CSV table of N, CA and C in Angstrom, one decimal:
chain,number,residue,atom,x,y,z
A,1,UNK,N,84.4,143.6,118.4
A,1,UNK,CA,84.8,144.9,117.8
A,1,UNK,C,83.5,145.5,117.3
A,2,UNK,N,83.3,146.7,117.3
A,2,UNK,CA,82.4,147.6,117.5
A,2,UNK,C,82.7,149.1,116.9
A,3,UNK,N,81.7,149.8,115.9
A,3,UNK,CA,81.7,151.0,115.8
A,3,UNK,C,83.3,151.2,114.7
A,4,UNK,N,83.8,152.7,115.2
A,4,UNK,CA,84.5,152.9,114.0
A,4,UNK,C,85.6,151.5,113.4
A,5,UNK,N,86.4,151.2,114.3
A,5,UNK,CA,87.2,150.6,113.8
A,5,UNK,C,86.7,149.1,113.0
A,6,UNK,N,85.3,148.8,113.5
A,6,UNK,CA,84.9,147.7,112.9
A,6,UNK,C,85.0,147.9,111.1
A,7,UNK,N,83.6,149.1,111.5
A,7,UNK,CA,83.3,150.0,109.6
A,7,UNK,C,85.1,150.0,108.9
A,8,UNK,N,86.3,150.5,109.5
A,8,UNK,CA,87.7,151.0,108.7
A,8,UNK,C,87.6,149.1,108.2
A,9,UNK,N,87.5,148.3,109.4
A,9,UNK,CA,88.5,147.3,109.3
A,9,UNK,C,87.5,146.4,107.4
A,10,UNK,N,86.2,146.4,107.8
A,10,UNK,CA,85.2,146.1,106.9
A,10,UNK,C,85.4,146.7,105.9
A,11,UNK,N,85.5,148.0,105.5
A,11,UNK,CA,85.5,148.6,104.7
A,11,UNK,C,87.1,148.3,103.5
A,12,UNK,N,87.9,148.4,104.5
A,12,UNK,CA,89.1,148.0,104.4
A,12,UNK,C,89.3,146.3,103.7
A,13,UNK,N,88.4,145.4,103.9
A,13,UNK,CA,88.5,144.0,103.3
A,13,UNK,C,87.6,144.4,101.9
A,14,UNK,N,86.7,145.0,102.1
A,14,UNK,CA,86.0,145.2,100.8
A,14,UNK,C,86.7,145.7,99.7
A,15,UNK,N,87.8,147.1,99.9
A,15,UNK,CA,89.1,147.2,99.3
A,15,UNK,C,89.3,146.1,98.7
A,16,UNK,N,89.9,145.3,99.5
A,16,UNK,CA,91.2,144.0,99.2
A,16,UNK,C,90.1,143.0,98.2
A,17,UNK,N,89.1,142.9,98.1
A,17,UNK,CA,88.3,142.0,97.5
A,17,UNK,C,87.7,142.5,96.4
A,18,UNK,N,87.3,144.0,96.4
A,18,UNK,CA,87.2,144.8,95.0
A,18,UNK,C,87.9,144.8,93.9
A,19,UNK,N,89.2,145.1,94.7
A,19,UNK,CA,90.6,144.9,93.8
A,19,UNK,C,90.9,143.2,93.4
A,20,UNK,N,91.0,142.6,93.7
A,20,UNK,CA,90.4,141.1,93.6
A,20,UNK,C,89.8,140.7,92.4
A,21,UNK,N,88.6,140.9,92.6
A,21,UNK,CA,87.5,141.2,92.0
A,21,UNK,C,87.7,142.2,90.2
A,22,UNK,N,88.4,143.1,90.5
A,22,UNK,CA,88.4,143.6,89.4
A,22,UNK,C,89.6,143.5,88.5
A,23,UNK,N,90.4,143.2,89.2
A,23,UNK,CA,91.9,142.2,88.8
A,23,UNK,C,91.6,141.0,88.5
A,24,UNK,N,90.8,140.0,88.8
A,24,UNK,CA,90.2,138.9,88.0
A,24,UNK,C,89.5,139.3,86.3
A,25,UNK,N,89.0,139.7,87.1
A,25,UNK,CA,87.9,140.7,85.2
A,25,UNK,C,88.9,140.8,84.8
A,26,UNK,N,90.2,142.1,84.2
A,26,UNK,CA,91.2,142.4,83.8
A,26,UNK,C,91.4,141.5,83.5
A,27,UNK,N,92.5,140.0,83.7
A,27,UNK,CA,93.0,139.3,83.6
A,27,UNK,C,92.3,138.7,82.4
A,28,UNK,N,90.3,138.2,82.4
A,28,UNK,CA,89.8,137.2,82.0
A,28,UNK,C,89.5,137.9,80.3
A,29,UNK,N,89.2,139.7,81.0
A,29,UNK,CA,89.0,140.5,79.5
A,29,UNK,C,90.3,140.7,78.5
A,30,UNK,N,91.3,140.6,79.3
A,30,UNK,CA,92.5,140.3,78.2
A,30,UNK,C,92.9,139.2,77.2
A,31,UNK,N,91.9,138.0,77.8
A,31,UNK,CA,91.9,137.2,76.5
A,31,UNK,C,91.8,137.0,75.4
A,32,UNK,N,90.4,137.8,75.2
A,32,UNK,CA,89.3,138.0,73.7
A,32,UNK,C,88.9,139.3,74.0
A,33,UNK,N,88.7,139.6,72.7
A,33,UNK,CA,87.8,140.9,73.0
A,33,UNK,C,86.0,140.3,73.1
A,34,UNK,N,85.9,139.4,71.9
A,34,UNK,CA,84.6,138.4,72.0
A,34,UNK,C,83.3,138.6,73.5
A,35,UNK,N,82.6,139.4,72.8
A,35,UNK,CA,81.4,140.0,73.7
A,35,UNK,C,81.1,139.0,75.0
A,36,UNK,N,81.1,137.9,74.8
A,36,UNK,CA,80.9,136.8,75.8
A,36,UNK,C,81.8,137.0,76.9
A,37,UNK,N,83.1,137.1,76.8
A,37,UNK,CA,84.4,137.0,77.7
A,37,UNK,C,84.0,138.7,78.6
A,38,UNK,N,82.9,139.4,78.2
A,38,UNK,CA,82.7,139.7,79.4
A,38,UNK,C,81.6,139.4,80.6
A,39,UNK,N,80.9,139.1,80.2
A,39,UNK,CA,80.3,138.3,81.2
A,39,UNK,C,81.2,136.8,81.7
A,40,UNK,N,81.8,136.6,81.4
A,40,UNK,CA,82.6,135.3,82.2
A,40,UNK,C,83.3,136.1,82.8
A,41,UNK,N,83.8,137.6,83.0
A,41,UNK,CA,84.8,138.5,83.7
A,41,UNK,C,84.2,138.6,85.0
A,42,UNK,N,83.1,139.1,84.1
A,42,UNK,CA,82.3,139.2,85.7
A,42,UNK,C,81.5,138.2,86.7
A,43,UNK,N,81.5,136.4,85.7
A,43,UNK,CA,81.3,135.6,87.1
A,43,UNK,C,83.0,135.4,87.4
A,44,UNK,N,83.9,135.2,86.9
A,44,UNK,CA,85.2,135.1,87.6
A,44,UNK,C,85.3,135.8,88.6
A,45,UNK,N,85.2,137.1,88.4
A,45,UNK,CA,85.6,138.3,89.4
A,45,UNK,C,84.7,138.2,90.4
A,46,UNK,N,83.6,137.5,90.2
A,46,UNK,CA,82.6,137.7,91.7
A,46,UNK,C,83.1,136.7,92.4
A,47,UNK,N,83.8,135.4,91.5
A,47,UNK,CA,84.4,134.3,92.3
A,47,UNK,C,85.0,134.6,93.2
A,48,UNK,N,86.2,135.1,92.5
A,48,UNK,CA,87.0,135.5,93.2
A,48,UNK,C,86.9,136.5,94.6
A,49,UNK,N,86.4,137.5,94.3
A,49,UNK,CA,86.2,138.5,94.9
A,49,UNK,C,85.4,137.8,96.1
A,50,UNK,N,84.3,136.6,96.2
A,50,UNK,CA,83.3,136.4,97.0
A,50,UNK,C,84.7,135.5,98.2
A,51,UNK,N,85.5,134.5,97.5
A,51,UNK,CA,86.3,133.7,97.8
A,51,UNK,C,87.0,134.8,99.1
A,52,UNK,N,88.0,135.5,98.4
A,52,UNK,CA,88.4,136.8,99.5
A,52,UNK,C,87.8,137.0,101.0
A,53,UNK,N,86.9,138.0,100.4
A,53,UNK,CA,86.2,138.5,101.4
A,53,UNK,C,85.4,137.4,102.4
A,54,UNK,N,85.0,136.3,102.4
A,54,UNK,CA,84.8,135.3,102.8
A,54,UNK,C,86.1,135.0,104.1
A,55,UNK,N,87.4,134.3,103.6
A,55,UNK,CA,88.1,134.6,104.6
A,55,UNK,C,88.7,135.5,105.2
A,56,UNK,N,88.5,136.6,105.0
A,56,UNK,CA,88.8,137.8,105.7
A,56,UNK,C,87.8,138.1,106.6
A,57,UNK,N,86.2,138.0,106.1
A,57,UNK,CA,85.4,138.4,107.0
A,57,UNK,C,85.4,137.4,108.3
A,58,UNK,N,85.5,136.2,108.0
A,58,UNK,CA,85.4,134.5,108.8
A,58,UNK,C,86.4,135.0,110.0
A,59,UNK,N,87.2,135.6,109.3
A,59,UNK,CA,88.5,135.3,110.7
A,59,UNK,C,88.6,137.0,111.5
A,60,UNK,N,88.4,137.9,110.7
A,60,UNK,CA,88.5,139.2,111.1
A,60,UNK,C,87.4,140.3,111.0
A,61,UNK,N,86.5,139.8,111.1
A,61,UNK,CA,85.0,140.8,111.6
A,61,UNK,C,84.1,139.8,112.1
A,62,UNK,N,83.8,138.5,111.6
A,62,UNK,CA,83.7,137.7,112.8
A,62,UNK,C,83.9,137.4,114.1
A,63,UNK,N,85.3,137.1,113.3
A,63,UNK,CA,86.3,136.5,114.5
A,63,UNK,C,85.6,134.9,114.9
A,64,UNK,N,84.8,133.6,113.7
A,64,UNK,CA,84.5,132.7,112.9
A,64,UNK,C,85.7,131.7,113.6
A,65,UNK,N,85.6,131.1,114.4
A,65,UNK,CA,86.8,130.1,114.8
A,65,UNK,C,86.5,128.7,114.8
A,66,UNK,N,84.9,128.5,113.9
A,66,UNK,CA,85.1,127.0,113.2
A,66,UNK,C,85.9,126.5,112.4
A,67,UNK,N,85.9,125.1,112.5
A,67,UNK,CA,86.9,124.8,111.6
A,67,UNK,C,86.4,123.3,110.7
A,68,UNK,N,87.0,122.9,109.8
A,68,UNK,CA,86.3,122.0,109.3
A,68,UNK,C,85.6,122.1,108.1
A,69,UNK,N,85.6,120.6,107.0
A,69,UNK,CA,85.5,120.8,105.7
A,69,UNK,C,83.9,121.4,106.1
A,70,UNK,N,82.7,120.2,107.0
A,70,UNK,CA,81.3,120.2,107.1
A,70,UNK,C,81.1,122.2,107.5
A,71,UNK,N,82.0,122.2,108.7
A,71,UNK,CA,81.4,123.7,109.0
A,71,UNK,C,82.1,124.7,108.2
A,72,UNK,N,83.1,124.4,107.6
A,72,UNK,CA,83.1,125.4,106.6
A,72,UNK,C,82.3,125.4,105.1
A,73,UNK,N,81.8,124.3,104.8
A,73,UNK,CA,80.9,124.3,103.4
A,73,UNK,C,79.8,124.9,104.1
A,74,UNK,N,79.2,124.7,105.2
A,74,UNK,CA,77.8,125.3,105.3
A,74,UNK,C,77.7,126.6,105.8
A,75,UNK,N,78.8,127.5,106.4
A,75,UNK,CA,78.9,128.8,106.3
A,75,UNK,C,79.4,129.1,105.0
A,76,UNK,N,79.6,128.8,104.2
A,76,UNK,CA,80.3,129.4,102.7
A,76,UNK,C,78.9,129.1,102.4
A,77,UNK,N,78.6,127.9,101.9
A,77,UNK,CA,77.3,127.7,101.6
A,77,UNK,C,75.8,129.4,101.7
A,78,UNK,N,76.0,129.7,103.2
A,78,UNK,CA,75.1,130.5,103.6
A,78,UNK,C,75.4,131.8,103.3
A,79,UNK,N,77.3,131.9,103.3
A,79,UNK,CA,77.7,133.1,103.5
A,79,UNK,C,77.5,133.3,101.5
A,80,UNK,N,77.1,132.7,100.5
A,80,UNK,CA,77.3,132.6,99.1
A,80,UNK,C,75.6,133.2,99.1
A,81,UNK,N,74.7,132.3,99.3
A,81,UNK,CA,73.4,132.2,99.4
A,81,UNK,C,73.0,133.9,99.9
A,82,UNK,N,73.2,134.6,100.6
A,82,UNK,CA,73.0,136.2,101.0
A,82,UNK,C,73.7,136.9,99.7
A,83,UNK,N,74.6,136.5,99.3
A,83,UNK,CA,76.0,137.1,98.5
A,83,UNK,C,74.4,137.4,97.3
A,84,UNK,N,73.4,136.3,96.9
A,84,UNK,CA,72.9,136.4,95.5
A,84,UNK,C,72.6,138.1,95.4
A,85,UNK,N,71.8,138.3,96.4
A,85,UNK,CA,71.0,139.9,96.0
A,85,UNK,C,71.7,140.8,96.1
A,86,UNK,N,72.9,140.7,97.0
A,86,UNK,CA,74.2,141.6,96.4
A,86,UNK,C,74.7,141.4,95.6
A,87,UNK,N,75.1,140.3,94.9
A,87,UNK,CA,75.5,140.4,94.1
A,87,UNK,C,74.6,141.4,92.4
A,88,UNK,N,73.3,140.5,92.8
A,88,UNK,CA,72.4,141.2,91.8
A,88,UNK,C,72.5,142.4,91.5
A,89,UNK,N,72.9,143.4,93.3
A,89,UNK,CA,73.1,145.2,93.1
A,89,UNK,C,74.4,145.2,92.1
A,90,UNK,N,75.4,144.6,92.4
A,90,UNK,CA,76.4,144.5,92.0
A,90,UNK,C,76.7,144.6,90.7
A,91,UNK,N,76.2,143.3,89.4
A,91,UNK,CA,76.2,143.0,88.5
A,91,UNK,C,74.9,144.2,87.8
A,92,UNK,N,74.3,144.9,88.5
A,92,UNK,CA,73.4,145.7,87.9
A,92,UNK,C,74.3,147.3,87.6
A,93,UNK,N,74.7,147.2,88.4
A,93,UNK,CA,75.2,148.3,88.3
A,93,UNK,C,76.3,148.1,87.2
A,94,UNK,N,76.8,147.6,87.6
A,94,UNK,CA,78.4,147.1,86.5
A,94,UNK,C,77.9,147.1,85.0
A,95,UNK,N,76.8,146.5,84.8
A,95,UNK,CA,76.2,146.0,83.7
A,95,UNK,C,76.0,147.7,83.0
A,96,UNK,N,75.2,148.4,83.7
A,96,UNK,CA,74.5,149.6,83.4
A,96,UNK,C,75.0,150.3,83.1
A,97,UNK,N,76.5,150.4,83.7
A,97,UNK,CA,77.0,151.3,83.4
A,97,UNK,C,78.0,151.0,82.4
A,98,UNK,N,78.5,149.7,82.0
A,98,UNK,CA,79.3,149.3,80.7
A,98,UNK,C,78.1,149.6,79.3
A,99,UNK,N,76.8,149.2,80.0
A,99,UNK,CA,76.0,149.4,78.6
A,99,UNK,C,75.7,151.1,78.1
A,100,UNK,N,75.7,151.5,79.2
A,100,UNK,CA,75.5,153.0,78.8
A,100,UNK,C,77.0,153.5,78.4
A,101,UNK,N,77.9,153.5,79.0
A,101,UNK,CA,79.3,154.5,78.4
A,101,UNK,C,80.0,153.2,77.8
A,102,UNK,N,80.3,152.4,77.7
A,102,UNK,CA,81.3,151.4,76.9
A,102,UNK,C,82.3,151.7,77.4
A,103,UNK,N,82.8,151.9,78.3
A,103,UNK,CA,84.3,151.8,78.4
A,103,UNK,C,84.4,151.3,80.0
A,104,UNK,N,85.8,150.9,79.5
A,104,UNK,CA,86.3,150.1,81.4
A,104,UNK,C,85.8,150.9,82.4
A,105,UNK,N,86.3,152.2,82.2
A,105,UNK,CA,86.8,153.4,83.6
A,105,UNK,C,85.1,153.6,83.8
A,106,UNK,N,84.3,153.3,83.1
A,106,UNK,CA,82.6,153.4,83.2
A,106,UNK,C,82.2,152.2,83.9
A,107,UNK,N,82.7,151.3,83.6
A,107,UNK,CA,81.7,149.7,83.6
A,107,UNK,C,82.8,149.9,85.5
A,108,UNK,N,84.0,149.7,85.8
A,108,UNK,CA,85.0,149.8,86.8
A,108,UNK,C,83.5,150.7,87.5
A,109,UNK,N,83.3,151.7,87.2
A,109,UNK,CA,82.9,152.6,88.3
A,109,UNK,C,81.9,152.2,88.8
A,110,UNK,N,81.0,151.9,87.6
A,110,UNK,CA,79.9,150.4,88.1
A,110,UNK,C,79.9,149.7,89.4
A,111,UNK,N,81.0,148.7,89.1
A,111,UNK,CA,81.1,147.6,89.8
A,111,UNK,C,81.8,148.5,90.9
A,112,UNK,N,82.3,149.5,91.3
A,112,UNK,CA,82.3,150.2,92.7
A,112,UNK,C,81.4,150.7,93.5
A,113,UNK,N,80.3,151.0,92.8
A,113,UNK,CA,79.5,151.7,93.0
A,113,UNK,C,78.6,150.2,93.7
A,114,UNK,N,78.3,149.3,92.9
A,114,UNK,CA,77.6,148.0,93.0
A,114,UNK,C,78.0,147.5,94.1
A,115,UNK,N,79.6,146.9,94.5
A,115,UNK,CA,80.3,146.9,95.2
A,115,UNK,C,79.8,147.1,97.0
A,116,UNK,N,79.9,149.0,96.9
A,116,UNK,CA,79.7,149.4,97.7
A,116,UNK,C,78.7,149.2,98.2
A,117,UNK,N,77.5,149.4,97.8
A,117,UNK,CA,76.1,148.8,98.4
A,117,UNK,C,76.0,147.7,98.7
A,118,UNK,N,76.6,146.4,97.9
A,118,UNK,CA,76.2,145.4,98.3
A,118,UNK,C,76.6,144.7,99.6
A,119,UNK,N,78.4,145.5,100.1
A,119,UNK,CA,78.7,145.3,101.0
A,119,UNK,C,78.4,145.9,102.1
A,120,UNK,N,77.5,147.1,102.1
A,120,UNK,CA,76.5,147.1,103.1
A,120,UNK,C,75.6,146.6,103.5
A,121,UNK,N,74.6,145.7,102.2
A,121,UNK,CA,74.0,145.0,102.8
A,121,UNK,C,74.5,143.6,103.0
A,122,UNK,N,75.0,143.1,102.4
A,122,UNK,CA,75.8,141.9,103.2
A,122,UNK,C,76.5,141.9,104.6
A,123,UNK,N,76.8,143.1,104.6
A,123,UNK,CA,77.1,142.9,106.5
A,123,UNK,C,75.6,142.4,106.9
A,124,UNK,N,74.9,143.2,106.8
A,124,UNK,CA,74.1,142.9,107.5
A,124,UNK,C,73.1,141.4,107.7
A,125,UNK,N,73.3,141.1,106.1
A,125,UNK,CA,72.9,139.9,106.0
A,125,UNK,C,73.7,138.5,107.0
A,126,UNK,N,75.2,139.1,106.7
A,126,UNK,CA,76.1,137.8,107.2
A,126,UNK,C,76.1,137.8,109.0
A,127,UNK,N,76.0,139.3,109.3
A,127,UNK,CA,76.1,139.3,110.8
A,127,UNK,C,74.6,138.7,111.8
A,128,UNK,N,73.3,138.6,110.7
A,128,UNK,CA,72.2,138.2,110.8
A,128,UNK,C,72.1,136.8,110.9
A,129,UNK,N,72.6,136.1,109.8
A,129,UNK,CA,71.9,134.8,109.0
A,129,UNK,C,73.7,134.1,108.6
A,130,UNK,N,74.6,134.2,108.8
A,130,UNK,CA,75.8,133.4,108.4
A,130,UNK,C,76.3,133.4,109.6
A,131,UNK,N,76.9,134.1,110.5
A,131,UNK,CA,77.7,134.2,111.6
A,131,UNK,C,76.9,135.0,113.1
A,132,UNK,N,75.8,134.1,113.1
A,132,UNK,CA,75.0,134.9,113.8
A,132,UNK,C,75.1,133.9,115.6
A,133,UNK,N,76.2,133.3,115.3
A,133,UNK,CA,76.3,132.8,116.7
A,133,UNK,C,77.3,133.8,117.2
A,134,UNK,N,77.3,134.2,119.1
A,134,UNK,CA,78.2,134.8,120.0
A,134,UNK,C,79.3,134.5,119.2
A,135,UNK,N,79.9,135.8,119.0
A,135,UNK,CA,81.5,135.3,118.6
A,135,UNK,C,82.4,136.1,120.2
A,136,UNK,N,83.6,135.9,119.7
A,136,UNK,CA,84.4,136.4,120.8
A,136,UNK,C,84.8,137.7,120.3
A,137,UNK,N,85.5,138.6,121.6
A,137,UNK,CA,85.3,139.8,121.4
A,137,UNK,C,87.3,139.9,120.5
A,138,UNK,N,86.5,141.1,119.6
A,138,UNK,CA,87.8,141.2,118.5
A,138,UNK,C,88.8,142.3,119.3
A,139,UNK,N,90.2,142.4,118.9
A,139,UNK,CA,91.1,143.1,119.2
A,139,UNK,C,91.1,144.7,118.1
């Protein structure tokens, strides 16, 4: 798979993993208000969110048809390992923008914004250095 429909279908898991991702936070910031519980929002939510997009990408922009505890710890492994400096964009932005406006609908726009870039560059990283054997051709 190639070209437009690749970008919809990509673009389209980043969606599902955003939402993910920022529905984890939610969940974790409704415990405490306690300044700490947000930064634990946002390693939950990256968990989460990394977890997602991981098998979505594996099976449906790859098209990833290893199997196995060994071959799947060492693509996660790799596919986690690229994830750091996105995530970095990620958590920078989120950060920046909760410390400058204080509010959710600020710090949310953050982490979209963060989001977006990083999953630009993480394609590239994953289609380079995680999943960089022939795959088969997608439908």
């Amino acid at each position: 798979m190639t070209g437009l429909p690749l970008v919809l279908r990509y673009a389209a898991f980043a969606v599902v993993a955003t939402i993910a991702n920022l529905g984890a936070q939610r969940i974790v910031l409704g415990l405490s208000e306690a300044a700490w519980v947000f930064y634990l929002a946002v390693v939950v939510g990256t968990g989460v969110g990394l977890v997602v997009k991981y098998v979505l990408d594996k099976r449906w922009i790859f098209y990833d048809e290893s199997t196995g505890l060994k071959a799947h710890g060492q693509k996660f492994g790799l596919y986690t390992a690229m994830g750091i400096v996105t995530t970095a964009i990620f958590w920078g932005f989120e950060t920046s923008f909760w410390l400058i406006w204080q509010t959710d609908l600020m710090r949310e726009l953050g982490a979209i914004i963060g989001l977006a870039i990083g999953y630009v560059t993480k394609y590239e990283l994953d289609r380079r250095y995680v999943f960089s054997q022939p795959a088969r051709s997608g439908a």
